[in-house]
Every structure is written in C-alpha cells, then in structure tokens.
Coordinates of C-alpha atoms in Angstrom, one line a residue:
X951 CA 0.0 0.0 0.0
X952 CA 2.8 2.3 0.9
X953 CA 4.6 1.4 -2.3
X954 CA 1.6 2.2 -4.4
X955 CA 1.3 5.6 -2.6
X956 CA 4.9 6.4 -3.4
X957 CA 4.4 5.5 -7.0
X958 CA 1.3 7.7 -7.2
X959 CA 3.6 10.6 -6.2
X960 CA 6.6 9.8 -8.3
X961 CA 4.8 9.3 -11.6
X962 CA 3.2 12.7 -11.8
X963 CA 6.4 14.3 -10.7
X964 CA 8.3 12.5 -13.5
X965 CA 5.8 13.7 -16.0
X966 CA 6.0 17.2 -14.7
X967 CA 9.8 17.3 -14.8
X968 CA 9.9 15.6 -18.1
X969 CA 8.1 18.6 -19.6
X970 CA 10.4 21.1 -18.0
X971 CA 13.5 20.9 -20.3
X972 CA 11.7 22.7 -23.1
X973 CA 11.6 25.8 -20.8
X974 CA 14.4 25.0 -18.4
X975 CA 16.6 27.8 -19.6
X976 CA 16.3 31.3 -18.3
X977 CA 14.4 33.6 -20.7
X978 CA 14.9 37.4 -20.7
X979 CA 13.4 39.9 -23.2
X980 CA 13.8 43.6 -23.8
X981 CA 10.9 45.1 -25.9
X982 CA 11.2 48.6 -27.3
X983 CA 8.5 50.5 -29.1
X984 CA 9.3 53.9 -30.6
X985 CA 6.2 55.9 -31.6
X986 CA 6.4 59.5 -30.3
X987 CA 9.2 60.9 -32.6
X988 CA 9.8 64.6 -32.0
X989 CA 11.3 65.8 -35.2
X990 CA 9.3 63.6 -37.7
X991 CA 5.7 62.4 -37.8
X992 CA 4.8 59.9 -35.0
X993 CA 4.4 56.2 -35.9
X994 CA 1.0 54.8 -34.6
X995 CA 1.8 51.1 -34.3
X996 CA 5.2 50.6 -32.6
X997 CA 3.8 51.3 -29.1
X998 CA 1.0 48.8 -29.8
X999 CA 3.4 46.3 -31.2
X1000 CA 5.6 46.5 -28.1
X1001 CA 2.6 45.9 -25.7
X1002 CA 1.3 42.9 -27.7
X1003 CA 4.8 41.4 -28.0
X1004 CA 5.4 41.9 -24.2
X1005 CA 2.3 39.9 -23.5
X1006 CA 3.1 37.1 -25.9
X1007 CA 6.7 36.8 -24.6
X1008 CA 5.4 36.8 -21.0
X1009 CA 3.1 33.9 -21.9
X1010 CA 6.1 32.2 -23.5
X1011 CA 8.0 32.2 -20.2
X1012 CA 10.2 35.3 -20.7
X1013 CA 10.9 37.9 -18.0
X1014 CA 10.1 41.0 -20.0
X1015 CA 11.3 44.5 -19.7
X1016 CA 9.2 46.9 -21.8
X1017 CA 10.2 50.4 -22.8
X1018 CA 8.7 53.0 -25.1
X1019 CA 9.7 56.3 -26.7
X1020 CA 13.4 56.2 -25.6
X1021 CA 16.0 58.8 -26.3
X1022 CA 19.5 57.8 -27.4
X1023 CA 20.9 57.8 -23.9
X1024 CA 17.9 55.9 -22.6
X1025 CA 18.2 53.2 -25.4
X1026 CA 21.9 52.7 -24.6
X1027 CA 21.2 52.5 -20.9
X1028 CA 18.4 49.9 -21.4
X1029 CA 20.6 47.8 -23.6
X1030 CA 23.4 47.9 -21.0
X1031 CA 21.1 47.1 -18.1
X1032 CA 19.6 44.2 -20.1
X1033 CA 23.1 42.8 -20.8
X1034 CA 23.7 42.9 -17.1
X1035 CA 20.5 41.0 -16.4
X1036 CA 21.6 38.3 -18.9
X1037 CA 25.0 38.1 -17.3
X1038 CA 23.4 37.7 -13.9
X1039 CA 21.2 34.8 -15.1
X1040 CA 24.1 32.8 -16.5
X1041 CA 25.2 31.1 -19.7
X1042 CA 22.0 29.1 -20.1
X1043 CA 20.0 32.2 -20.8
X1044 CA 18.0 33.0 -24.0
X1045 CA 18.2 36.8 -24.5
X1046 CA 15.6 38.3 -26.9
X1047 CA 15.4 41.9 -28.1
X1048 CA 12.3 43.2 -30.0
X1049 CA 12.4 46.6 -31.5
X1050 CA 9.6 48.5 -33.3
X1051 CA 10.3 51.9 -34.8
X1052 CA 12.4 53.7 -37.4
X1053 CA 15.6 52.2 -38.6
X1054 CA 17.9 53.1 -41.5
X1055 CA 21.3 52.4 -43.0
X1056 CA 24.1 54.9 -43.4
X1057 CA 27.3 53.8 -45.3
X1058 CA 26.2 50.2 -45.1
X1059 CA 25.7 50.4 -41.3
X1060 CA 22.3 49.8 -39.7
X1061 CA 21.0 52.3 -37.0
X1062 CA 17.9 52.2 -34.7
X1063 CA 16.4 55.6 -34.3
X1064 CA 15.7 57.2 -30.9
X1065 CA 12.7 59.5 -30.5
X1066 CA 14.9 62.6 -29.9
X1067 CA 16.9 62.3 -33.1
X1068 CA 17.1 65.5 -35.2
X1069 CA 19.7 65.0 -38.0
X1070 CA 20.5 67.7 -40.5
X1071 CA 22.8 65.5 -42.5
X1072 CA 23.9 61.9 -42.9
X1073 CA 26.9 62.4 -40.6
X1074 CA 24.5 63.2 -37.7
X1075 CA 22.9 59.7 -37.7
X1076 CA 26.0 57.8 -36.3
X1077 CA 26.2 60.5 -33.6
X1078 CA 22.5 60.7 -32.7
X1079 CA 21.2 57.1 -33.3
X1080 CA 22.1 53.7 -31.9
X1081 CA 24.2 51.3 -34.0
X1082 CA 22.6 47.8 -34.4
X1083 CA 26.0 46.1 -34.3
X1084 CA 26.7 47.8 -30.9
X1085 CA 23.6 46.1 -29.6
X1086 CA 24.7 42.8 -31.0
X1087 CA 28.2 43.3 -29.6
X1088 CA 26.7 44.1 -26.2
X1089 CA 24.6 40.9 -26.2
X1090 CA 27.5 38.7 -27.2
X1091 CA 29.8 40.3 -24.6
X1092 CA 28.1 38.3 -21.9
X1093 CA 27.6 34.5 -21.8
X1094 CA 24.3 33.3 -23.0
X1095 CA 22.9 30.2 -24.8
X1096 CA 21.0 32.1 -27.5
X1097 CA 20.4 35.7 -28.8
X1098 CA 17.3 36.5 -30.7
X1099 CA 16.9 40.0 -32.3
X1100 CA 13.6 40.9 -33.9
X1101 CA 13.5 44.1 -35.9
X1102 CA 10.2 45.7 -37.0
X1103 CA 12.4 48.6 -38.1
X1104 CA 12.5 48.7 -41.8
X1105 CA 9.9 51.5 -42.3
X1106 CA 10.5 54.3 -44.7
X1107 CA 13.3 56.8 -44.1
X1108 CA 11.5 59.7 -42.4
X1109 CA 14.2 62.3 -43.1
X1110 CA 13.6 63.8 -46.6
X1111 CA 17.2 65.1 -47.0
X1112 CA 18.8 61.9 -45.9
X1113 CA 16.5 59.7 -48.1
X1114 CA 18.0 61.4 -51.2
X1115 CA 21.4 59.9 -50.6
X1116 CA 21.1 57.1 -48.1
X1117 CA 20.2 53.6 -49.2
X1118 CA 16.6 52.3 -48.7
X1119 CA 15.7 49.9 -45.8
X1120 CA 18.4 48.1 -43.8
X1121 CA 21.6 46.5 -44.9
X1122 CA 22.3 42.8 -44.6
X1123 CA 23.3 41.4 -41.3
X1124 CA 24.7 37.9 -41.6
X1125 CA 24.5 35.9 -38.4
X1126 CA 26.5 33.1 -39.8
X1127 CA 29.8 35.1 -39.7
X1128 CA 29.1 36.2 -36.1
X1129 CA 28.9 34.3 -32.8
X1130 CA 27.1 31.0 -32.9
X1131 CA 23.7 31.0 -31.3
X1132 CA 22.3 34.2 -32.9
X1133 CA 19.0 34.7 -34.8
X1134 CA 18.2 38.0 -36.5
X1135 CA 14.8 38.7 -38.2
X1136 CA 13.9 41.8 -40.2
X1137 CA 10.3 42.8 -41.0
X1138 CA 11.2 42.9 -44.7
X1139 CA 14.1 42.0 -47.0
X1140 CA 17.3 44.0 -47.1
X1141 CA 17.1 47.2 -49.0
X1142 CA 13.3 47.2 -48.9
X1143 CA 10.8 49.2 -46.7
X1144 CA 8.2 47.8 -44.5
X1145 CA 4.6 49.0 -43.9
X1146 CA 3.4 50.3 -40.6
X1147 CA 0.0 48.8 -41.3
X1148 CA -3.5 50.0 -41.0
X1149 CA -4.6 47.8 -38.1
X1150 CA -3.6 47.8 -34.5
X1151 CA -0.3 46.2 -35.3
X1152 CA 2.2 46.2 -38.2
X1153 CA 1.9 43.3 -40.7
X1154 CA 5.1 41.8 -39.3
X1155 CA 4.1 41.9 -35.6
X1156 CA 0.6 40.6 -36.5
X1157 CA 2.1 37.6 -38.2
X1158 CA 4.7 37.0 -35.5
X1159 CA 2.1 37.1 -32.7
X1160 CA 0.0 34.5 -34.5
X1161 CA 2.8 32.1 -35.5
X1162 CA 4.7 32.2 -32.1
X1163 CA 1.7 31.4 -30.1
X1164 CA 1.3 27.9 -31.6
X1165 CA 2.9 25.4 -29.2
X1166 CA 5.8 23.2 -30.2
X1167 CA 6.8 25.1 -33.4
X1168 CA 10.6 25.5 -33.9
X1169 CA 11.8 29.0 -34.4
X1170 CA 12.8 28.4 -38.0
X1171 CA 9.3 27.1 -38.9
X1172 CA 7.8 30.0 -37.0
X1173 CA 9.6 32.6 -39.2
X1174 CA 8.9 30.8 -42.4
X1175 CA 5.2 31.1 -41.5
X1176 CA 5.8 34.8 -40.7
X1177 CA 7.3 35.3 -44.1
X1178 CA 4.4 33.8 -45.9
X1179 CA 1.8 35.5 -43.8
X1180 CA 3.3 39.0 -44.3
X1181 CA 3.7 38.4 -48.0
X1182 CA 0.0 37.5 -48.3
X1183 CA -1.2 40.3 -46.1
X1184 CA 0.7 42.9 -48.1
X1185 CA -0.2 41.3 -51.5
X1186 CA 3.5 40.6 -52.1
X1187 CA 4.8 44.0 -51.3
X1188 CA 6.7 43.0 -48.2
X1189 CA 8.5 39.8 -47.3
X1190 CA 10.4 39.4 -44.0
X1191 CA 13.9 38.0 -44.0
X1192 CA 16.1 36.3 -41.3
X1193 CA 19.5 34.9 -40.7
X1194 CA 20.5 32.3 -38.2
X1195 CA 23.6 30.8 -36.6
X1196 CA 21.6 28.8 -34.0
X1197 CA 23.1 25.6 -32.8
X1198 CA 20.3 24.7 -30.4
X1199 CA 16.5 24.2 -30.7
X1200 CA 14.1 26.9 -29.6
X1201 CA 10.4 27.1 -29.4
X1202 CA 8.4 30.1 -28.2
X1203 CA 5.7 27.9 -26.7
X1204 CA 6.3 24.5 -25.2
X1205 CA 4.1 21.6 -26.1
X1206 CA 3.2 19.4 -29.1
X1207 CA 1.8 21.0 -32.2
X1208 CA -1.0 19.4 -34.1
X1209 CA 0.6 20.7 -37.3
X1210 CA 2.8 18.2 -39.2
X1211 CA 4.9 21.0 -40.5
X1212 CA 6.0 21.8 -36.9
X1213 CA 8.7 19.2 -36.9
X1214 CA 12.0 20.5 -38.1
X1215 CA 12.7 19.2 -41.6
X1216 CA 16.0 17.6 -42.4
X1217 CA 18.5 19.8 -44.2
X1218 CA 17.5 19.7 -47.8
X1219 CA 19.9 19.8 -50.7
X1220 CA 19.9 23.2 -52.4
X1221 CA 18.0 23.0 -55.6
X1222 CA 19.1 24.5 -58.9
X1223 CA 17.0 26.9 -60.9
X1224 CA 16.1 24.2 -63.4
X1225 CA 15.0 21.9 -60.6
X1226 CA 12.8 24.7 -59.2
X1227 CA 11.3 25.3 -62.7
X1228 CA 10.3 21.6 -62.9
X1229 CA 8.7 21.8 -59.4
X1230 CA 6.8 25.0 -60.1
X1231 CA 5.7 24.3 -63.6
X1232 CA 2.0 23.7 -63.9
X1233 CA 1.2 24.8 -60.4
X1234 CA -1.3 27.6 -59.7
X1235 CA 0.5 30.9 -59.3
X1236 CA -0.5 31.3 -55.6
X1237 CA 0.7 27.8 -54.7
X1238 CA 4.0 28.4 -56.6
X1239 CA 4.3 31.8 -54.8
X1240 CA 3.9 30.1 -51.4
X1241 CA 6.6 27.5 -52.2
X1242 CA 9.0 30.3 -53.4
X1243 CA 8.4 32.6 -50.3
X1244 CA 8.8 29.8 -47.8
X1245 CA 12.1 28.6 -49.4
X1246 CA 13.5 32.1 -49.9
X1247 CA 16.5 31.2 -52.1
X1248 CA 17.6 33.1 -55.2
X1249 CA 17.1 29.9 -57.2
X1250 CA 13.4 29.7 -56.2
X1251 CA 12.8 33.3 -57.0
X1252 CA 14.6 33.1 -60.4
X1253 CA 12.6 30.1 -61.5
X1254 CA 9.3 31.7 -60.4
X1255 CA 10.1 35.0 -62.1
X1256 CA 10.9 33.1 -65.4
X1257 CA 7.8 30.9 -65.3
X1258 CA 5.4 33.7 -64.4
X1259 CA 7.1 36.5 -66.2
X1260 CA 4.8 39.5 -67.0
X1261 CA 2.4 38.7 -64.2
X1262 CA 2.3 41.0 -61.1
X1263 CA 3.7 38.2 -58.9
X1264 CA 6.4 37.4 -61.4
X1265 CA 7.4 41.1 -61.5
X1266 CA 7.5 41.2 -57.7
X1267 CA 9.7 38.1 -57.6
X1268 CA 12.1 39.7 -60.2
X1269 CA 12.2 42.9 -58.2
X1270 CA 13.0 40.9 -55.0
X1271 CA 15.7 39.0 -56.7
X1272 CA 17.4 42.0 -58.3
X1273 CA 17.3 43.9 -55.0
X1274 CA 18.6 40.9 -53.0
X1275 CA 21.6 40.4 -55.4
X1276 CA 22.3 44.2 -55.2
X1277 CA 22.3 44.1 -51.4
X1278 CA 24.6 41.0 -51.4
X1279 CA 27.0 42.9 -53.7
X1280 CA 26.8 45.9 -51.5
X1281 CA 27.6 43.8 -48.4
X1282 CA 30.6 42.4 -50.2
X1283 CA 31.9 45.9 -51.0
X1284 CA 31.3 47.1 -47.4
X1285 CA 33.2 44.1 -46.1
X1286 CA 36.2 44.7 -48.4
X1287 CA 36.0 48.5 -47.8
X1288 CA 38.4 49.4 -50.7
X1289 CA 38.0 51.8 -53.5
X1290 CA 38.3 49.0 -56.0
X1291 CA 35.4 47.1 -54.3
X1292 CA 33.1 50.1 -54.4
X1293 CA 34.1 50.8 -58.1
X1294 CA 33.2 47.2 -58.9
X1295 CA 29.8 47.7 -57.2
X1296 CA 29.2 50.8 -59.4
X1297 CA 30.1 48.8 -62.5
X1298 CA 27.4 46.3 -61.6
X1299 CA 24.9 48.8 -60.3
X1300 CA 25.7 52.3 -61.7
X1301 CA 22.3 53.8 -60.9
X1302 CA 20.8 52.6 -57.7
X1303 CA 19.8 54.1 -54.3
X1304 CA 23.4 53.1 -53.1
X1305 CA 25.2 54.9 -55.9
X1306 CA 25.8 58.1 -54.0
X1307 CA 27.0 56.2 -50.9
X1308 CA 29.5 54.2 -53.0
X1309 CA 30.9 57.3 -54.6
X1310 CA 31.2 58.9 -51.2
X1311 CA 33.1 55.8 -49.8
X1312 CA 35.5 56.0 -52.8
X1313 CA 36.2 59.6 -52.0
X1314 CA 36.7 58.8 -48.4
X1315 CA 39.3 56.2 -49.2
X1316 CA 41.3 58.5 -51.6
X1317 CA 44.2 59.0 -49.2
X1318 CA 44.1 55.6 -47.6
X1319 CA 47.5 53.8 -47.9
X1320 CA 47.6 51.1 -50.6
X1321 CA 47.2 47.9 -48.6
X1322 CA 49.1 45.8 -51.3
X1323 CA 52.2 47.9 -51.0
X1324 CA 51.9 48.2 -47.2
X1325 CA 51.6 44.4 -46.8
X1326 CA 54.7 43.9 -49.0
X1327 CA 56.7 46.2 -46.8
X1328 CA 55.7 44.2 -43.7
X1329 CA 57.0 40.9 -44.9
X1330 CA 60.1 39.4 -43.2
X1331 CA 63.5 40.8 -44.2
X1332 CA 64.4 37.4 -45.8
X1333 CA 61.8 38.0 -48.4
X1334 CA 63.0 41.6 -49.3
X1335 CA 64.8 41.7 -52.6
X1336 CA 68.1 43.7 -52.4
X1337 CA 69.4 45.6 -55.4
X1338 CA 72.3 43.8 -57.2
X1339 CA 75.7 45.0 -56.1
X1340 CA 77.0 47.8 -58.2
X1341 CA 80.5 48.1 -56.8
X1342 CA 83.2 45.6 -57.9
X1343 CA 84.8 45.8 -54.5
X1344 CA 81.8 43.9 -53.1
X1345 CA 83.1 40.7 -54.8
X1346 CA 86.0 39.0 -53.0
X1347 CA 88.5 37.0 -55.1
X1348 CA 88.6 33.2 -54.7
X1349 CA 90.8 31.9 -51.8
X1350 CA 93.5 30.5 -54.2
X1351 CA 93.9 33.9 -55.8
X1352 CA 94.1 35.6 -52.4
X1353 CA 97.0 33.3 -51.5
X1354 CA 98.9 34.0 -54.8
X1355 CA 98.4 37.7 -54.6
X1356 CA 101.4 39.7 -53.3
X1357 CA 100.8 41.2 -49.9
X1358 CA 99.9 44.9 -50.0
X1359 CA 100.8 47.2 -47.2
X1360 CA 97.7 48.9 -45.8
X1361 CA 97.6 52.7 -45.8
X1362 CA 95.8 54.7 -43.3
X1363 CA 92.6 56.2 -44.8
X1364 CA 92.6 59.9 -44.2
X1365 CA 88.8 60.0 -44.4
X1366 CA 87.4 56.6 -43.5
X1367 CA 83.8 56.0 -44.6
X1368 CA 81.0 55.7 -42.1
X1369 CA 80.0 52.2 -41.1
X1370 CA 77.1 50.6 -42.9
X1371 CA 73.9 50.9 -41.0
X1372 CA 74.4 54.5 -40.0
X1373 CA 72.7 55.8 -43.1
X1374 CA 69.1 54.5 -43.4
X1375 CA 68.3 52.5 -46.5
X1376 CA 65.9 54.0 -49.1
X1377 CA 62.7 51.9 -49.6
X1378 CA 61.0 52.1 -53.0
X1379 CA 58.3 50.0 -54.8
X1380 CA 59.0 49.2 -58.4
X1381 CA 56.4 47.1 -60.3
X1382 CA 54.9 46.0 -57.0
X1383 CA 58.3 44.6 -55.8
X1384 CA 59.8 46.1 -52.7
X1385 CA 63.4 47.1 -53.3
X1386 CA 65.8 48.4 -50.6
X1387 CA 68.4 50.6 -52.2
X1388 CA 71.6 51.1 -50.2
X1389 CA 74.4 53.5 -51.2
X1390 CA 77.4 51.5 -52.4
X1391 CA 80.0 51.6 -49.5
X1392 CA 83.6 52.5 -50.2
X1393 CA 84.8 49.7 -47.9
X1394 CA 83.2 46.3 -47.4
X1395 CA 82.4 45.5 -43.8
X1396 CA 81.4 42.1 -42.4
X1397 CA 77.7 41.9 -41.6
X1398 CA 76.8 42.8 -38.0
X1399 CA 73.8 41.0 -36.5
X1400 CA 70.6 39.7 -38.2
X1401 CA 68.9 41.6 -41.0
X1402 CA 66.4 44.2 -40.0
X1403 CA 62.8 43.7 -41.0
X1404 CA 60.6 46.6 -42.2
X1405 CA 57.0 47.1 -41.1
X1406 CA 54.5 49.8 -41.7
X1407 CA 51.1 50.2 -39.9
X1408 CA 48.0 50.8 -41.9
X1409 CA 45.3 53.2 -40.8
X1410 CA 42.5 55.4 -41.9
X1411 CA 40.1 55.1 -44.8
X1412 CA 36.9 54.0 -43.2
X1413 CA 35.6 52.3 -40.0
X1414 CA 35.5 48.7 -39.1
X1415 CA 33.8 47.1 -36.1
X1416 CA 33.3 43.4 -35.5
X1417 CA 30.5 41.6 -33.8
X1418 CA 31.3 38.4 -32.1
X1419 CA 34.6 38.0 -34.0
X1420 CA 32.9 38.1 -37.3
X1421 CA 30.3 40.9 -37.7
X1422 CA 31.7 43.8 -39.6
X1423 CA 30.5 47.3 -39.2
X1424 CA 28.2 47.3 -42.2
X1425 CA 26.2 44.7 -41.8
X1426 CA 24.7 40.6 -41.6

C-alpha cells in the first residue's frame, strides 16, 4: 500500500519534470516601441506592437522589460542594463530583443532611431542614433545560450534630405559570420521598406504574434510562416527576412503541435534553378508563390520569375531577386571597404539608391594607404629583394687567388667611410616589388647582427567594427 502511494507521487512528478527541459533555460526579453518621434511624424503602431509582444513573450516564459519612446541615452542605458541581467542569469539564458520603430542604413551600417533624433545631414545619424552592431556586440559580450533579435524597423526613411542619398531599408546582417547562437529577423528583405500597417499592429508583428503562439513550433518554422503571412497580407509588397547561426533548438511555446509542419525538416539539398522550374511548372500561381516565399532562395525566385514573367507576382519576384543580389554585392563591398570594391559595385549597379554612398566611400578612401604595398613592406626581411651589387669591390677573389696575390701594405685612410647601417636605406616600390636601395659603400664590412625587418602600420580610410569576432560594421 505504501509502495503504491509512493508511485502515485513519483509518476506525476516524473511527467512534470519531463516537460520542464523545453523551458528549463532562463528567458529574458527587452521590448522597445518607438512611436512618439519629436522631429518627424509619429508612428502609430510601434507602441501597440511593443505591448502585444510583451504579453506574448510573458506567456512564453520570458521575464520581459518593456520600454517606449526612448532617447538615445535611454536606449543605450536599457541595452546595457539588459546585458547585465543576462550576465546575472548565467550562460544558459535565452536573450531576446524586440524593436519596433524607425531604422535606417548609413554607409552600409544599420541604425535604430531614438525619438529625440534630429539630424541635419547623414553624418549626424551615427552620432544621434544607436548602431545595431553595438547592440549585437553588447549581447555577445556576456555568456548566453542564444540571442534573438527581432526588428520591425524597416519602415520608410522619415528624413527627406537623408533619403536622397542614403540607401533604402536596412543593410544585410549575416548571423553566420558572427557568434554561434544568434538569430536575427527583419520585417522585410534587405534594401526594402516595411509597412506600418492600417490595423492595431504592423503586418510583421501581427504575423509573429499568430505564429509564435502555436505550441511546439521550432523558431525556423515560425519565421517561415511569418514570411508567408506577411507576403500574403501585403499582397507581395513585403517579405520578411532572417539569418541564423543557431546551434540549439528553440520554441516560443512548449508543447506538441497538431501541425505536421511543426517538426524540423532535415536539411534539404539546395535545388538549382532548373529543378525549381520543374517543381513550379504547372502549379497555380499562388501555390507556386507560397513555395517560393517559404524557401526564400535566389534559385526559387529566379525560377518563379521566369515561369510567371509578366504577371504581377512574377514582376514582384524579379524585383525581390534584383534587390537581393544588389544588397549582397553591397555587403561584399562594405566588407572589403576598398575603393576597388566600391568601383566594382558601381560597374554592376551604376544607378541605384546606393550609388551616392558608393561614390562617397571611394572619395573617403582616396588617401588611404595602398594595402598591397603596405603588406609587401611588412614581410620578413628574408623576403625583401636587395638591389644587385654595383661596386666591384663587393666581390672578393677566390681563396687561391688571395694566396697567390702579393701582400699589399695597408695605408691609413685619411677619411674613412661611415660604417654601414648609420645611413638609413631608401625603400621604394618598383612594379609591386619592394626594393631596398643602399648607397654603395667604399669599404666592405662584415655583416653585423641579423637583417632588419621593415614594417608599416595601416590606418585610416573607413571604419570597421566586429560583432562576435565576425560581424563587420556594415552589416549581416
């Protein structure tokens, strides 16, 4: 009887603790909604989005800090305090940041816009706004299991003067080159602008609230559903985009989903354009569009645009594909940050919203030292080519000739030459080869000590910041 009573206690406890691991980690969230901008028209929905997301995340087991209408100093303080909370919880923490409000890119760098910003020129944005990579750097500076950053921040540039020269939307942020365990989601694709929406919430937040509430759905599946829902809600005008370096599983809501699509699918082999054409051929256009949006690869979009060329959906797919490829090329140029890289971008895209920025970056790099020559100067001295000897006295006769030669009495030199090494060698670059020219000495001296290496530091010509050992300043 006693044994049966013990079992009646142990079994429910085992069931209870068996369900805990899905939510065993600490969950912390910072939710920011920026609506009451002072120098530009207010945004109606970010404050609503922040309240709705705070409730959903609380239901999902997050300890949520909600903040609205923050100045630059307040935004930075909240991010710093949030990082401190994550550090206090420990390395098994899931840290999530949701931001709704204005965001824009300047020189390939993404910025989130405080409500007190009042820029007169592009150069004011880095001073008055908050750099997205600074937020990512702060989150990765403390141990955590996972970092999730959700950005409903791709609305139109609200500053008319800046919109004439700055690129549209936000630049690419590639989580795969940053710290593992990061997931970043944008409300629309790079280089595009998101809609604030006519309802209580933006199209992105509306879709996210619906998808995240379903129990047992992996985060990757959740955001595929978000992509499709937003694409449908905006009639193809807006398609969210995400990048992931997650190594662990994550679900907003614990439990088992009734949907068969909830289980994570095995990694599929990337399909070619021709394979996608065969898959999409003959399907209704809306069905084919769903398959393309959920997949999200260039190959799927190219096949769809070819099959449904001339239709509104086909034109949207072509526009998405062209913009995505342009943003990838821009990301490559920003990563290289050389005048040659920006010129190559202009050759490919001579007339785009990023043309003015590319030309500005080339001008900024005009006086930057040539990295090729500088790297050549920094090689070890054993690899430095010395000029061929020009003085016959540098060549000693063979030993047998030295023995046969009559001894010559040395005379005092009234004006002995200075020892080699006192006069610095002259370094020149000829046809990309480093040559060290030394004045021919009047007297040959034995070499003293090891050869001296030559090194030159490189500086200037742009800015570079890294997130997690891999994120560059221009955004992943």
